[in-house]
Coordinates of C-alpha atoms in Angstrom, one line a residue:
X4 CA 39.4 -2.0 -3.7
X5 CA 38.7 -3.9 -0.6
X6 CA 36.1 -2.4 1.8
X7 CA 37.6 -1.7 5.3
X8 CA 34.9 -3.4 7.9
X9 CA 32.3 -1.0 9.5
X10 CA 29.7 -1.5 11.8
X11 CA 26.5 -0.3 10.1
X12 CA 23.5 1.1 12.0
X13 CA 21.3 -1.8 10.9
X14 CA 23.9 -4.2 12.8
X15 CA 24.5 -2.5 15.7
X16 CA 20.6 -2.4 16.0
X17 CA 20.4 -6.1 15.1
X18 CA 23.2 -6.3 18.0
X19 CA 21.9 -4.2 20.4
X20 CA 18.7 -5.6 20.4
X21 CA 20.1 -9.5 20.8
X22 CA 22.1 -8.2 24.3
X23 CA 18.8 -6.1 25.4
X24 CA 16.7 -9.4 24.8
X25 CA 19.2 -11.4 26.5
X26 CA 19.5 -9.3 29.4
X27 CA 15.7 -9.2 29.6
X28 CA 15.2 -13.1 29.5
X29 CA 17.9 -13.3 31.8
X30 CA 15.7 -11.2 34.3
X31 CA 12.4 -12.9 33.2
X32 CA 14.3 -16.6 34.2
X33 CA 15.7 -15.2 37.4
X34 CA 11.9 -13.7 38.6
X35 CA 9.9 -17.0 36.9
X36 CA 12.9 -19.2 38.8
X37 CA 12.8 -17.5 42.0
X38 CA 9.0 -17.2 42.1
X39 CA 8.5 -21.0 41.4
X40 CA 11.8 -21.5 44.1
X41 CA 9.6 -19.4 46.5
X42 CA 6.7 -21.7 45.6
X43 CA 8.1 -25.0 46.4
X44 CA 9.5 -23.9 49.5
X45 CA 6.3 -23.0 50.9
X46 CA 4.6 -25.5 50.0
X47 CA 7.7 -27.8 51.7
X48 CA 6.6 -26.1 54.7
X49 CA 3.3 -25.9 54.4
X50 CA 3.4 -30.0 54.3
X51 CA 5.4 -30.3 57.6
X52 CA 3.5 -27.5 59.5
X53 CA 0.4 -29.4 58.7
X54 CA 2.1 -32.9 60.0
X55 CA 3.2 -31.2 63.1
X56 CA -0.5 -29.5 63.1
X57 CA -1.9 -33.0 63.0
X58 CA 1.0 -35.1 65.1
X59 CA 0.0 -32.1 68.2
X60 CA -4.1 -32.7 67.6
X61 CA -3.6 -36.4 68.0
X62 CA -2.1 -35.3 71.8
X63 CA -5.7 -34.0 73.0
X64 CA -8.7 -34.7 74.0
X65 CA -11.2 -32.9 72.0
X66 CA -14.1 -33.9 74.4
X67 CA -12.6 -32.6 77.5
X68 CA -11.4 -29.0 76.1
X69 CA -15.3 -27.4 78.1
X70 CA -14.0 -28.9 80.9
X71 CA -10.7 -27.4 81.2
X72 CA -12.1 -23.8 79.9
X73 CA -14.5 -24.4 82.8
X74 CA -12.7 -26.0 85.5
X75 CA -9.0 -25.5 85.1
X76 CA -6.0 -27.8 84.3
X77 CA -5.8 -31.5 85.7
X78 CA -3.2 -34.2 85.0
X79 CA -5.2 -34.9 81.5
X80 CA -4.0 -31.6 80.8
X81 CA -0.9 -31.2 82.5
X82 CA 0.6 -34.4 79.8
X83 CA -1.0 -33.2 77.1
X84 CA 0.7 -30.0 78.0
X85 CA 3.7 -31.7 78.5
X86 CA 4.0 -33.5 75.0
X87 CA 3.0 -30.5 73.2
X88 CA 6.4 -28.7 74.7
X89 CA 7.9 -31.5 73.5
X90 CA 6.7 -31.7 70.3
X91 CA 8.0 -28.2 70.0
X92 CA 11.1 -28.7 71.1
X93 CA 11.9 -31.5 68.9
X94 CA 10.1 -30.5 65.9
X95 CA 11.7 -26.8 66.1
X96 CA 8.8 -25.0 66.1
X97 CA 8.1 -21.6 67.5
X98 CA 4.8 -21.7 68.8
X99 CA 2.2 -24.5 68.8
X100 CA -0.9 -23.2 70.2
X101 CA -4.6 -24.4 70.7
X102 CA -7.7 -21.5 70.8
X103 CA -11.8 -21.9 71.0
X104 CA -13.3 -19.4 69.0
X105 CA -16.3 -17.2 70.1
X106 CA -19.4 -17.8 68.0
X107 CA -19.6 -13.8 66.7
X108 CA -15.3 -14.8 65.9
X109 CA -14.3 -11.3 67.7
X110 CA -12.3 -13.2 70.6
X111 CA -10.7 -16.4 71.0
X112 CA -9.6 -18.4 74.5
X113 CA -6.4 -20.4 74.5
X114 CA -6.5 -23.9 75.8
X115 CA -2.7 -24.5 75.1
X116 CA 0.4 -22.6 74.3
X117 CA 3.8 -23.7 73.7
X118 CA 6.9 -21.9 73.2
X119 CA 10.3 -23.2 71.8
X120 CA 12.9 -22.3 74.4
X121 CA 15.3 -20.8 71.7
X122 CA 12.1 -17.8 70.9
X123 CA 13.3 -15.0 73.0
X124 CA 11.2 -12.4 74.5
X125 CA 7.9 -14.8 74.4
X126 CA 5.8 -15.8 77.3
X127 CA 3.8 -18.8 77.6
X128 CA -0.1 -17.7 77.5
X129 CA -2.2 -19.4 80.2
X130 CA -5.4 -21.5 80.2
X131 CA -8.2 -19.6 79.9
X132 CA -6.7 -16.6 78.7
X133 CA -9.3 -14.5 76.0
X134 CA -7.8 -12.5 73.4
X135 CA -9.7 -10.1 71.6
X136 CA -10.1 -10.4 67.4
X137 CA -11.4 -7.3 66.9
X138 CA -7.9 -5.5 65.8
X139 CA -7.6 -8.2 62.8
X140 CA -8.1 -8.0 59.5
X141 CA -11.0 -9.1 57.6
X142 CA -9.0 -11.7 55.4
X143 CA -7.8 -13.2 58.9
X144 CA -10.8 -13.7 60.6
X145 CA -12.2 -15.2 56.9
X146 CA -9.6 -18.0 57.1
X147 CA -10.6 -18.5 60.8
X148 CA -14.1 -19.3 59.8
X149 CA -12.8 -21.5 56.9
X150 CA -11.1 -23.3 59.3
X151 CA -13.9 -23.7 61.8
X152 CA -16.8 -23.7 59.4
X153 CA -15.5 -25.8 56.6
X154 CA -12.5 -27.6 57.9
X155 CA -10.0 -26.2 55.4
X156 CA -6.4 -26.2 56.1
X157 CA -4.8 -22.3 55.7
X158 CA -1.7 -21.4 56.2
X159 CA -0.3 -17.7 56.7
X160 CA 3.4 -17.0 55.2
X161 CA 5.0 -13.9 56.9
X162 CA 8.6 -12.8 55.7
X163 CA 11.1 -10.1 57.3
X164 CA 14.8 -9.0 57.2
X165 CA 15.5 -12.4 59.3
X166 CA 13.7 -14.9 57.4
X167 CA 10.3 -14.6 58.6
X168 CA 7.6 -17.6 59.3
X169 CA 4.9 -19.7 58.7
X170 CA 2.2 -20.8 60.4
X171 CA -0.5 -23.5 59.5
X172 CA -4.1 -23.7 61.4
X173 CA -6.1 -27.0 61.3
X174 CA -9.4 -27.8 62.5
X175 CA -10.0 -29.7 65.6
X176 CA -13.2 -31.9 65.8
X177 CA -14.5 -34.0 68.5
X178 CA -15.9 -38.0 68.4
X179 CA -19.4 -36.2 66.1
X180 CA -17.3 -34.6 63.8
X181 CA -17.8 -30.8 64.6
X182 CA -15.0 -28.4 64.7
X183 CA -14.7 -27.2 68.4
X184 CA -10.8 -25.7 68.2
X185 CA -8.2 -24.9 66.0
X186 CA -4.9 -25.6 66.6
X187 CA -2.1 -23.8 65.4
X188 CA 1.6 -24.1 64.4
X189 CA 3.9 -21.9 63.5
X190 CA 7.7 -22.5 62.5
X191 CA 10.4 -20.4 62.0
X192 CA 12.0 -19.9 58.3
X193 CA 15.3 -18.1 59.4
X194 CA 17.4 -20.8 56.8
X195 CA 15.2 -19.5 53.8
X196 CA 17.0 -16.3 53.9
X197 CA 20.4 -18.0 53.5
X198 CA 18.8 -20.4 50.9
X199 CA 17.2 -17.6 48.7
X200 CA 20.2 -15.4 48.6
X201 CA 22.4 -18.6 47.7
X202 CA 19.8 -19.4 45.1
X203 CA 19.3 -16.0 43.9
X204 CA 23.4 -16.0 43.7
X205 CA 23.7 -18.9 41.5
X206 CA 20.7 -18.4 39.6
X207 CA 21.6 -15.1 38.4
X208 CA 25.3 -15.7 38.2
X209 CA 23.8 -18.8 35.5
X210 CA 21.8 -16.6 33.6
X211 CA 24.5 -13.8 33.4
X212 CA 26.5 -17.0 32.1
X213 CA 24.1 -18.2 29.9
X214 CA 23.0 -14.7 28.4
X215 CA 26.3 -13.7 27.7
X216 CA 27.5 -17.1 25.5
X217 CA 24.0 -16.2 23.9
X218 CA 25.2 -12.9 22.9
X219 CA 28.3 -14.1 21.7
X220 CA 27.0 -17.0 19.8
X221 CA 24.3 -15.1 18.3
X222 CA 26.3 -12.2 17.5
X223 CA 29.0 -14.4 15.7
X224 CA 25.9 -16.0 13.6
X225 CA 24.1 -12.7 13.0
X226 CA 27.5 -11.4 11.9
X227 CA 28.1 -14.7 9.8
X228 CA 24.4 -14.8 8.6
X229 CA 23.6 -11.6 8.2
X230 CA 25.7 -8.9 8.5
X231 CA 28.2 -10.0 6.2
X232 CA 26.3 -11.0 3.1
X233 CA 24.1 -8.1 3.3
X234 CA 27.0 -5.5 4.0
X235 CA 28.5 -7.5 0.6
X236 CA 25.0 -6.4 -0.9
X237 CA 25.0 -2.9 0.0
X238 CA 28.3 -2.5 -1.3
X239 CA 27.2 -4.5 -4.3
X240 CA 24.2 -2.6 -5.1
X241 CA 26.3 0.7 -4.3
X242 CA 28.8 -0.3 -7.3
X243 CA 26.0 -1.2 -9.1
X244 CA 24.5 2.6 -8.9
X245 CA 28.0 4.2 -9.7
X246 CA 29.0 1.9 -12.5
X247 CA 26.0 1.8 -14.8
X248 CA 24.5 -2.1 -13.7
X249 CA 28.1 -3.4 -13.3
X250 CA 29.0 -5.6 -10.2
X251 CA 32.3 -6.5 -8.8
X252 CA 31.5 -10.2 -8.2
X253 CA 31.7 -10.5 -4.2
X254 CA 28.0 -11.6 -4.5
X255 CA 29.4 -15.2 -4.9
X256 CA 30.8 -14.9 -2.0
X257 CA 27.6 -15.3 -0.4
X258 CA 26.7 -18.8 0.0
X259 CA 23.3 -18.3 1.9
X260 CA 20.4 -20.3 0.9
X261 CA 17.6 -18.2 2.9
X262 CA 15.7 -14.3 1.7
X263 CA 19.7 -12.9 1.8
X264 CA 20.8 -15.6 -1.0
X265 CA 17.6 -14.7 -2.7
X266 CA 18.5 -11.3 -2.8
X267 CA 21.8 -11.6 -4.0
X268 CA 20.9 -13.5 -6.9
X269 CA 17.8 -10.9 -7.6
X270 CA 21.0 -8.0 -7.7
X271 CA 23.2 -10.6 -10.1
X272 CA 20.3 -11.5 -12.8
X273 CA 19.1 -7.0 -11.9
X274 CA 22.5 -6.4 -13.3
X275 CA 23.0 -9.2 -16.6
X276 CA 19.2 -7.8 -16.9
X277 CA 19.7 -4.0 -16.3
X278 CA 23.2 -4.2 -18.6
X279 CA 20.7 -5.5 -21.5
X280 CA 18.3 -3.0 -20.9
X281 CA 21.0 -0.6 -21.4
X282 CA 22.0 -2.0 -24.8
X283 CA 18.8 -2.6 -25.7
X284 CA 18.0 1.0 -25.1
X285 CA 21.0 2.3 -26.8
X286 CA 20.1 0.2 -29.9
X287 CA 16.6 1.4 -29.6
X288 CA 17.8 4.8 -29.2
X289 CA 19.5 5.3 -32.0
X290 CA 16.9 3.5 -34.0
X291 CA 13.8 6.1 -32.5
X292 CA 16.1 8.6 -33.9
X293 CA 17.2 7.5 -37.0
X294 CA 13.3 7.5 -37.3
X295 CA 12.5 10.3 -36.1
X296 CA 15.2 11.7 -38.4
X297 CA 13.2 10.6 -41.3
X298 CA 9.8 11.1 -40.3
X299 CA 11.0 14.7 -40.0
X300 CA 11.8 14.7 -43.5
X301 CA 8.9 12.8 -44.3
X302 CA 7.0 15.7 -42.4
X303 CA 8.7 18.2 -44.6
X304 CA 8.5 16.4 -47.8
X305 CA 4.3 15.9 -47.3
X306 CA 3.9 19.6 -46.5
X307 CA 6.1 20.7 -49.6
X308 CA 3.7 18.1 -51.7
X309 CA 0.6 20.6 -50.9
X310 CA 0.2 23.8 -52.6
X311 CA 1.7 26.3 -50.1
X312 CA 0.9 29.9 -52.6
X313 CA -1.7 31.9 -51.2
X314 CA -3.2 33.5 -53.2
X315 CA -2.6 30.8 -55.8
X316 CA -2.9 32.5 -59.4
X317 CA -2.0 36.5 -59.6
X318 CA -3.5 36.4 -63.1
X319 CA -6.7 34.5 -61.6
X320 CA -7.7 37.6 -59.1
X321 CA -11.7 36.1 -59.2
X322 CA -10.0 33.7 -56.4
X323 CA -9.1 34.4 -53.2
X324 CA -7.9 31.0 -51.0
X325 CA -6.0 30.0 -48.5
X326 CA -5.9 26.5 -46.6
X327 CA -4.1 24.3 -43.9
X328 CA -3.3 20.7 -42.6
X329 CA -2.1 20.1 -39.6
X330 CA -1.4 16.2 -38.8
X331 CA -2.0 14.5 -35.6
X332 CA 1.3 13.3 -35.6
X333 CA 4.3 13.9 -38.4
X334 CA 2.4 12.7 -40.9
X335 CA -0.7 12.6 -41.9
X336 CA -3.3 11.2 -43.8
X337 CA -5.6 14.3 -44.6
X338 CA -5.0 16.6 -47.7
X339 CA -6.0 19.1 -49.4
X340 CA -5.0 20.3 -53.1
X341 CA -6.2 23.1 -55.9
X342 CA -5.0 23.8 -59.1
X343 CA -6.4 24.8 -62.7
X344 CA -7.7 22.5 -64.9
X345 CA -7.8 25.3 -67.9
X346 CA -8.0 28.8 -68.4
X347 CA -11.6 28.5 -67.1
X348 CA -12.0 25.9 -65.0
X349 CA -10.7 25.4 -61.0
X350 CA -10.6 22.5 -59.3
X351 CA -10.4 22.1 -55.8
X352 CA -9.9 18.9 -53.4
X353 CA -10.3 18.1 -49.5
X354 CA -9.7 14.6 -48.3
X355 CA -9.2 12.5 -45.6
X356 CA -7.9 9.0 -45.7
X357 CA -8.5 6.5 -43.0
X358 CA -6.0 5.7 -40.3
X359 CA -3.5 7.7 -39.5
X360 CA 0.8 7.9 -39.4
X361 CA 3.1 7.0 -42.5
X362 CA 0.5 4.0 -44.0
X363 CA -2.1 6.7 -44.5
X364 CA 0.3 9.3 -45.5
X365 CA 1.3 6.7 -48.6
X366 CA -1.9 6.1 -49.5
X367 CA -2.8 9.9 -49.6
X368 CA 0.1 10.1 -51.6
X369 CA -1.6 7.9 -54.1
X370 CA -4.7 9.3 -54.1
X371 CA -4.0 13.4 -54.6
X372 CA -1.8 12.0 -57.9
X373 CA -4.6 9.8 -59.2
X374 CA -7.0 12.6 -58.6
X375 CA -5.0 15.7 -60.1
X376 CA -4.3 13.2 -63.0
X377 CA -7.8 12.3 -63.3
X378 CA -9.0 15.8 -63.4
X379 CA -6.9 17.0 -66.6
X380 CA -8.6 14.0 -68.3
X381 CA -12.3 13.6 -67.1
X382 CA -14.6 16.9 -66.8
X383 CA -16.6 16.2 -63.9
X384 CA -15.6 14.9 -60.4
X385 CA -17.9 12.5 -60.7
X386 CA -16.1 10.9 -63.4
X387 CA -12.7 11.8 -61.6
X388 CA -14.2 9.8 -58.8
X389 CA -15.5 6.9 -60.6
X390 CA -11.8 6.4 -62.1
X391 CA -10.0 7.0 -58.9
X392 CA -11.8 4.9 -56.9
X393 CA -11.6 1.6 -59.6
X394 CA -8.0 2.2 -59.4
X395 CA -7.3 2.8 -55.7
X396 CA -9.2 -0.7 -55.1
X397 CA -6.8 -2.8 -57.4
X398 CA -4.6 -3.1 -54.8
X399 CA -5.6 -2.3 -51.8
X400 CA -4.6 -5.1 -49.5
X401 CA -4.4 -2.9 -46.5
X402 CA -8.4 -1.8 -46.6
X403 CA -7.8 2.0 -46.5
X404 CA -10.4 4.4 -48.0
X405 CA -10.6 7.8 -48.7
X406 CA -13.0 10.7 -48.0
X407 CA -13.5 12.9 -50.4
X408 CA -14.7 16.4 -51.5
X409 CA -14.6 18.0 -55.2
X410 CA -15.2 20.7 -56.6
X411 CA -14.5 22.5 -60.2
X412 CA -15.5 25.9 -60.7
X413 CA -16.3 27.3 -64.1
X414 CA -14.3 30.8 -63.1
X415 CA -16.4 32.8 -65.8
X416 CA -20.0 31.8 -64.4
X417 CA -19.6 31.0 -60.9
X418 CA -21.5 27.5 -61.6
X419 CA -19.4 24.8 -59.5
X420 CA -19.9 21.4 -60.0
X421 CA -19.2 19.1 -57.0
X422 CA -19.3 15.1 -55.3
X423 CA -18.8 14.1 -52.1
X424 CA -17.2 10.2 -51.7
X425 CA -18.6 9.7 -48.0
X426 CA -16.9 13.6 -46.9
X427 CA -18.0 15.9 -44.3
X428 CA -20.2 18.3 -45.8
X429 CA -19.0 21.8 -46.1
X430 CA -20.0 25.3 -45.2
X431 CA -21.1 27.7 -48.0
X432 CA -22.2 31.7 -47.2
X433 CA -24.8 32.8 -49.9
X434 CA -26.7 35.2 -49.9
X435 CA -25.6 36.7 -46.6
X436 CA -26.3 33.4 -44.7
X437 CA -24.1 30.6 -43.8
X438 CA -25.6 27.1 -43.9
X439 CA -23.9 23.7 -44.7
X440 CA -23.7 22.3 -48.8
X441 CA -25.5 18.6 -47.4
X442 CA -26.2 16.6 -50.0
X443 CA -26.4 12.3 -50.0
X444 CA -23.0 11.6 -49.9
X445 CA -22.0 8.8 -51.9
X446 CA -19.6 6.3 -51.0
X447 CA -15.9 6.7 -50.0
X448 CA -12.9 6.1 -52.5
X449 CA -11.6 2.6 -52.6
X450 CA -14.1 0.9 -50.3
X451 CA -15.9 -1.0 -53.6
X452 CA -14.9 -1.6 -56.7
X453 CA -17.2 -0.2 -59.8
X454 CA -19.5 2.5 -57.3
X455 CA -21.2 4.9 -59.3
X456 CA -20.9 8.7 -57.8
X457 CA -23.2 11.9 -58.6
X458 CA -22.6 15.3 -59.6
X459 CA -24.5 18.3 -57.7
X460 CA -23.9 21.6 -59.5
X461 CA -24.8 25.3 -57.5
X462 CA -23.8 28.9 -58.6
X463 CA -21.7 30.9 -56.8
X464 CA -22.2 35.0 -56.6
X465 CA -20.2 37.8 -55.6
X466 CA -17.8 37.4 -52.7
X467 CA -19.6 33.7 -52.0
X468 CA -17.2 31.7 -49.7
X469 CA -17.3 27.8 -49.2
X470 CA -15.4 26.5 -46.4
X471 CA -14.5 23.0 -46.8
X472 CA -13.1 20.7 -43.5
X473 CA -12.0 17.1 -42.5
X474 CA -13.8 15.6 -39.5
X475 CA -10.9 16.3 -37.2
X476 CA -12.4 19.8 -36.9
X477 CA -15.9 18.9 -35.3
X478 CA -14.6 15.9 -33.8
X479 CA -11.6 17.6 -31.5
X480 CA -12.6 16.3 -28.0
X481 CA -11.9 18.4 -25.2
X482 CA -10.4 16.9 -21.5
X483 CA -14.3 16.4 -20.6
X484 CA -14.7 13.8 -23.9
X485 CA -16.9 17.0 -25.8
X486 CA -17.0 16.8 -29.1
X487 CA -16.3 20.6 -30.9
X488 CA -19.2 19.6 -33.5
X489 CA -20.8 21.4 -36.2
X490 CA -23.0 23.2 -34.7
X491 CA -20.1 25.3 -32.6
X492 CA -18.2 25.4 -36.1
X493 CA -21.7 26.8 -38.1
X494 CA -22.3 29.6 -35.0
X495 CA -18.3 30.5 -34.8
X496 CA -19.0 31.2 -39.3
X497 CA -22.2 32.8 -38.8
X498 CA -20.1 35.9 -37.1
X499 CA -20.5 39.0 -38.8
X500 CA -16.9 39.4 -39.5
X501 CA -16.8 36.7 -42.1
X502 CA -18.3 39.1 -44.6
X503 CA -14.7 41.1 -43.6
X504 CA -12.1 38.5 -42.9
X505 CA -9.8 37.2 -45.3
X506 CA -9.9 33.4 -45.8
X507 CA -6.9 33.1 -44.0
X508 CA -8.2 34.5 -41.3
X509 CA -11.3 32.7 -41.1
X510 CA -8.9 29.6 -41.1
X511 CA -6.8 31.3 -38.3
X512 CA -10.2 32.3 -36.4
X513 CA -11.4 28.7 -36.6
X514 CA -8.1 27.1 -35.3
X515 CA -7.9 29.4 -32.5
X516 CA -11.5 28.5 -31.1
X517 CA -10.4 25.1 -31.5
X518 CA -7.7 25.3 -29.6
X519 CA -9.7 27.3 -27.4
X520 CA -12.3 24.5 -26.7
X521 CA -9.6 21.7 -26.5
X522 CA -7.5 23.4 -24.2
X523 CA -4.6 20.7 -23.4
X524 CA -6.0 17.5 -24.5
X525 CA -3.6 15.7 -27.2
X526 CA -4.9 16.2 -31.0
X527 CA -6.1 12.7 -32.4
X528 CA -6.9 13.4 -36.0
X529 CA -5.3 15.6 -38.8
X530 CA -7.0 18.8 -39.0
X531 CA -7.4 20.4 -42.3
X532 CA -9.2 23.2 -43.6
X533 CA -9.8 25.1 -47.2
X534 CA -11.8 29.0 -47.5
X535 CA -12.2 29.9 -50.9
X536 CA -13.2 33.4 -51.5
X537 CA -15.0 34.2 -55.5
X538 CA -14.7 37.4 -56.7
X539 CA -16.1 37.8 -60.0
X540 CA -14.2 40.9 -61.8
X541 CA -17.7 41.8 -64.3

């Protein structure tokens, strides 16, 4: 569907600012061109001032100005007088007027004074005549002693409603060289008005002009530039959110080879890119839960492969057990198993097998069948290890190994026979104390081929318990990096209510201070744990 054209707020912002900066170089020209207007025409008649400053000088007598202050006017005087008037006649000049400062500047005498017959209302002042300094302003009687003290040339610029006018002092020096009067012209600037307001006309009337073909100009290429391709790309991009990654093609409409083309581009190869992510995803999808699927059933066929009965013989009541396995993740490598060997005999099994996920949960496989089948056919776990382990390292191309704990326990004596390949030791109570079963371990299932392992024999009596663990009990790390340890487990078991508590409930107890002491950090190893209960019946 074709887009019907709208201004957005990013071009009328783009548009308004171009006419704002127009309008405001338009005023910076028109001040920066009249300024420098006003410049040149000042110093135009600055120049001639000065020339008619210097032409009048060239008329007197520098030597004889005492005299006439002292004695009056003479026919020296009454010429130079005379040429002066001319001068201002012809030159159009106002005034042209010669003074002798007083030495303290607070009064000056006039030698000459000349005024152009078109000045209205102006009297000629006479020879002689002092006027007082002492009304003017400090910057005034400053460029009167510049003038007298250091020669310099200053001229005064004075502008009103008519036009206003300037007027330029120089020094006059007599035959030594010392500055004994100034003289002084000033000239009218009535045409300036009529020149700045026909310059000011133009000038503005140009800019307004030029501004406005700028605004036009740049509109038209901010629109073709701009505007266009990126009001393409919003609509684009738009589509693109509504219609899962797909585009429309108007992108190729944009030709531009600056940030804009870029960016058009970027949202083409977004969309082939974002359309394969999508498939990709699906694909990936469907693959994490086909997986899932079957580590699900994996999950459920590894618990259903450890003994789940509790208590686990009715017709064996000298046994009271009950343990638990809970992987890190759906499967896991730790497990436990117990079953009887003969009418006599018990055997009971807690490993852990390195690594973790569905490679370890194969290989645990493998190692509770060869140990169950080892145990009908060896007596002592010792000689169940020494089998298992020569077997497990046939083929074990992979490098995993398994820790191990064994026990068999001769049911009508209480004497249990045990070997630990590399495993945590466990807890025993005996004796009304609770202390851990260490011995040397020996080493772990399937690490070396032909390893000899050692049987460790102790008696247990009435209501004796043995708690046997994996490491992922005392080494669940809390959100601080604390370890749970064994000496947390040892003080949780040396409780007085163990001597009450079922072994089920010890397990439940210990798991719940776990979790406890964990709090919400994730669970990195399988956890598994096995309380055995004997209760002799004689």
């Amino acid at each position: 569907m074709k887009r019907k054209f709208q201004i957005s707020a990013l071009s009328a912002k783009l548009i308004i600012g171009a006419v704002f900066f127009g309008l405001f170089m338009c005023v910076i020209n028109s001040f920066v061109s009249y300024h420098e207007f006003k410049t040149q025409v000042e110093s135009l008649y600055k120049n001639v001032t000065k020339q008619f400053a210097e032409t009048a000088v060239s008329y007197v007598d520098p030597e004889r100005i005492p005299y006439w202050l002292k004695d009056g006017s003479d026919g020296l005087w009454d010429s130079t007088n005379q040429r002066l008037n001319e001068l201002t006649e012809t030159a159009e000049v106002a005034f042209i007027y010669l003074t002798v400062l007083s030495s303290d500047y607070k009064s000056r005498t006039y030698v000459f004074d000349t005024v152009n017959s078109l000045v209205i209302d102006s009297k000629v002042i006479p020879l002689g005549f002092v006027q007082s300094l002492e009304h003017k302003t400090p910057d005034y009687i400053e460029n009167l002693r510049l003038i007298m003290e250091e020669g310099k040339v200053q001229s005064y610029f004075s502008y009103s409603k008519k036009g206003g006018h300037v007027t330029t002092s120089i020094p006059v020096r007599n035959y030594m060289g010392k500055t004994v009067a100034i003289m002084s012209v000033v000239k009218p600037m009535e045409e300036i008005r009529e020149y700045k307001t026909n310059y000011l006309r133009s000038m503005i009337f140009a800019a307004l002009a030029f501004t406005a073909l700028f605004i036009v100009l740049y509109t038209l290429s901010l629109f073709a530039g701009i505007i266009r391709p990126l009001m393409l790309i919003i609509d684009e991009t738009s589509h693109f959110a509504e219609h899962h990654g797909e585009l429309t093609g108007l992108l190729k409409k944009i030709k531009n080879r600056d940030e804009l083309g870029l960016l058009a581009k970027s949202v083409e190869k977004m969309s082939v890119d974002m359309n394969k992510y999508i498939s990709d995803l699906t694909a990936a999808t469907a693959e994490r839960e086909r997986i899932g699927a079957e580590l699900n059933v994996a999950t459920k066929i590894q618990a259903e492969m450890l003994p789940r009965t509790f208590p686990p013989y009715k017709n064996c009541p000298e046994i009271e057990l009950y343990a638990s396995m809970s992987p890190a993740k759906e499967v896991g490598g730790d497990f436990y198993d117990f079953f009887m060997v003969d009418e006599d005999h018990f055997a009971l099994v807690v490993a852990d097998v390195s690594g973790k996920g569905v490679p370890a949960a194969l290989f645990m496989v493998v190692a509770k069948t060869l140990l169950k089948d080892a145990a009908f056919t060896f007596k002592t776990p010792a000689e169940i290890f020494a089998h298992v382990n020569n077997t497990l390292c046939e083929n074990n191309a992979s490098g995993l190994f398994v820790t191990c704990w064994m026990a068999i326990l001769e049911i009508s004596t209480g004497k249990m026979t045990f070997a630990n390949a590399g495993h945590t030791p466990p807890l025993i109570y005996k004796d009304r104390n609770i202390s851990f079963l260490k011995t040397q371990p020996d080493l772990m299932l399937a690490a070396m081929e032909g390893m000899p392992y050692e049987n460790h024999e102790i008696t247990l009596g009435s209501c004796d318990r043995i708690f046997v663990y994996t490491d992922g009990v005392t080494e669940a790390t809390n959100s601080e990096e604390q370890l749970y340890g064994e000496e947390r487990l040892l003080k949780r078991l040396q409780l007085d209510t163990t001597k009450v508590l079922s072994p089920k409930e010890i397990i439940d107890f210990v798991r719940a201070d776990i979790d406890e002491f964990v709090g919400g950090a994730p669970q990195f190893d399988d956890i598994t744990m096995l309380e055995m209960l004997y209760k002799p019946t004689k």
